Amino acid sequence: MPVSNVAKLLGISRQAVDKRRREGKLLAIPRGADYVYPACEFADDGVVPGLAEILGQFGLQRSWAALAFLVTPDDQLGGLLPLKALHRNDARLREPTLRLARAAAGDGFS
């Protein structure tokens, strides 16, 4: 999704979208000199709850790794995609999802 669509969806300026990207609050995939934003990171009312915490585990330079993590089912989440676990906004799924993100972003032993 281009930055203009994200700005419209979130009701903020393009500059505010860019700021959130630089702060690691939005997942952005480099495309040429610009960025695109995967539509899966958005809910009807904004950004998927808990996404910024997950992205914080991967850092700005590992956006592809973060995206791969979010869309890969995990047995520890009952076969759910981590992204779907976040969409559910269920406190019981939040910590296991964050723990899995730490492991995926780090050495795998977190």
XYZ file of C-alpha atoms in Angstrom:
110
model
C 0.000 0.000 0.000
C 1.545 3.373 -0.902
C 2.175 6.034 1.725
C -0.717 8.171 0.461
C -3.188 5.336 1.120
C -1.744 4.741 4.595
C -2.030 8.446 5.400
C -5.666 8.437 4.334
C -6.463 5.234 6.253
C -4.899 6.541 9.461
C -6.118 10.120 9.014
C -2.606 11.562 9.251
C -0.191 13.321 6.901
C 2.347 11.554 4.683
C 5.051 13.047 6.899
C 3.438 11.502 9.979
C 3.388 8.117 8.230
C 7.085 8.501 7.431
C 7.796 9.443 11.052
C 5.991 6.327 12.314
C 8.015 4.239 9.853
C 11.296 5.740 11.116
C 10.201 5.099 14.719
C 9.487 1.446 13.926
C 5.750 1.760 14.528
C 4.785 0.796 10.968
C 6.125 -2.025 8.839
C 7.529 -0.608 5.618
C 9.148 -2.563 2.810
C 11.702 -0.680 0.702
C 10.760 -0.377 -2.967
C 13.189 1.677 -4.977
C 13.626 5.049 -3.331
C 10.296 4.727 -1.513
C 8.463 2.338 0.790
C 5.288 0.304 0.591
C 3.233 -0.731 3.594
C 1.751 -4.246 3.726
C -2.030 -3.952 3.986
C -2.059 -6.845 6.485
C -0.643 -4.581 9.218
C -3.831 -2.533 9.320
C -7.168 -3.222 10.979
C -10.414 -1.408 10.244
C -9.626 1.175 12.898
C -5.879 1.632 12.344
C -2.745 -0.369 12.960
C -3.056 -3.910 14.310
C -2.741 -3.796 18.130
C 0.698 -4.814 19.387
C 2.415 -4.474 16.008
C 4.902 -1.831 17.176
C 6.134 -4.162 19.948
C 6.736 -6.932 17.437
C 8.480 -4.613 14.989
C 10.686 -3.344 17.804
C 12.168 -6.817 18.126
C 13.343 -6.827 14.506
C 14.596 -3.277 14.051
C 14.196 -1.019 11.038
C 16.659 -2.849 8.813
C 14.893 -6.215 9.061
C 11.475 -5.432 7.630
C 11.397 -8.532 5.416
C 12.217 -10.739 8.410
C 9.443 -9.088 10.419
C 6.956 -9.611 7.602
C 7.969 -13.267 7.230
C 7.514 -13.780 10.974
C 4.063 -12.172 10.956
C 2.709 -14.356 8.142
C 4.163 -17.734 9.164
C 1.873 -19.990 11.229
C 3.263 -21.155 14.559
C 2.311 -24.253 16.542
C 2.866 -22.355 19.799
C -0.010 -20.087 18.776
C -2.265 -23.029 17.926
C -1.328 -22.803 14.254
C -2.238 -19.136 14.033
C -0.221 -16.602 12.101
C 1.358 -14.174 14.588
C -0.423 -11.429 12.661
C -3.805 -13.119 13.253
C -2.942 -13.499 16.940
C -2.361 -9.733 17.085
C -5.603 -9.039 15.207
C -7.512 -10.936 17.899
C -6.167 -8.483 20.496
C -6.322 -11.263 23.095
C -4.114 -10.747 26.145
C -3.505 -14.514 26.339
C -1.917 -14.475 22.875
C 0.061 -11.255 23.244
C 2.952 -12.521 25.405
C 3.493 -15.773 23.476
C 3.517 -13.796 20.216
C 6.037 -11.328 21.592
C 8.191 -14.160 22.939
C 8.174 -15.823 19.513
C 9.127 -12.515 17.872
C 12.084 -12.151 20.249
C 13.233 -15.646 19.362
C 12.760 -15.093 15.616
C 14.615 -11.793 15.715
C 17.396 -13.006 17.987
C 19.200 -16.243 18.444
C 16.124 -18.452 18.683
C 16.607 -19.219 22.383
C 14.644 -16.375 23.995
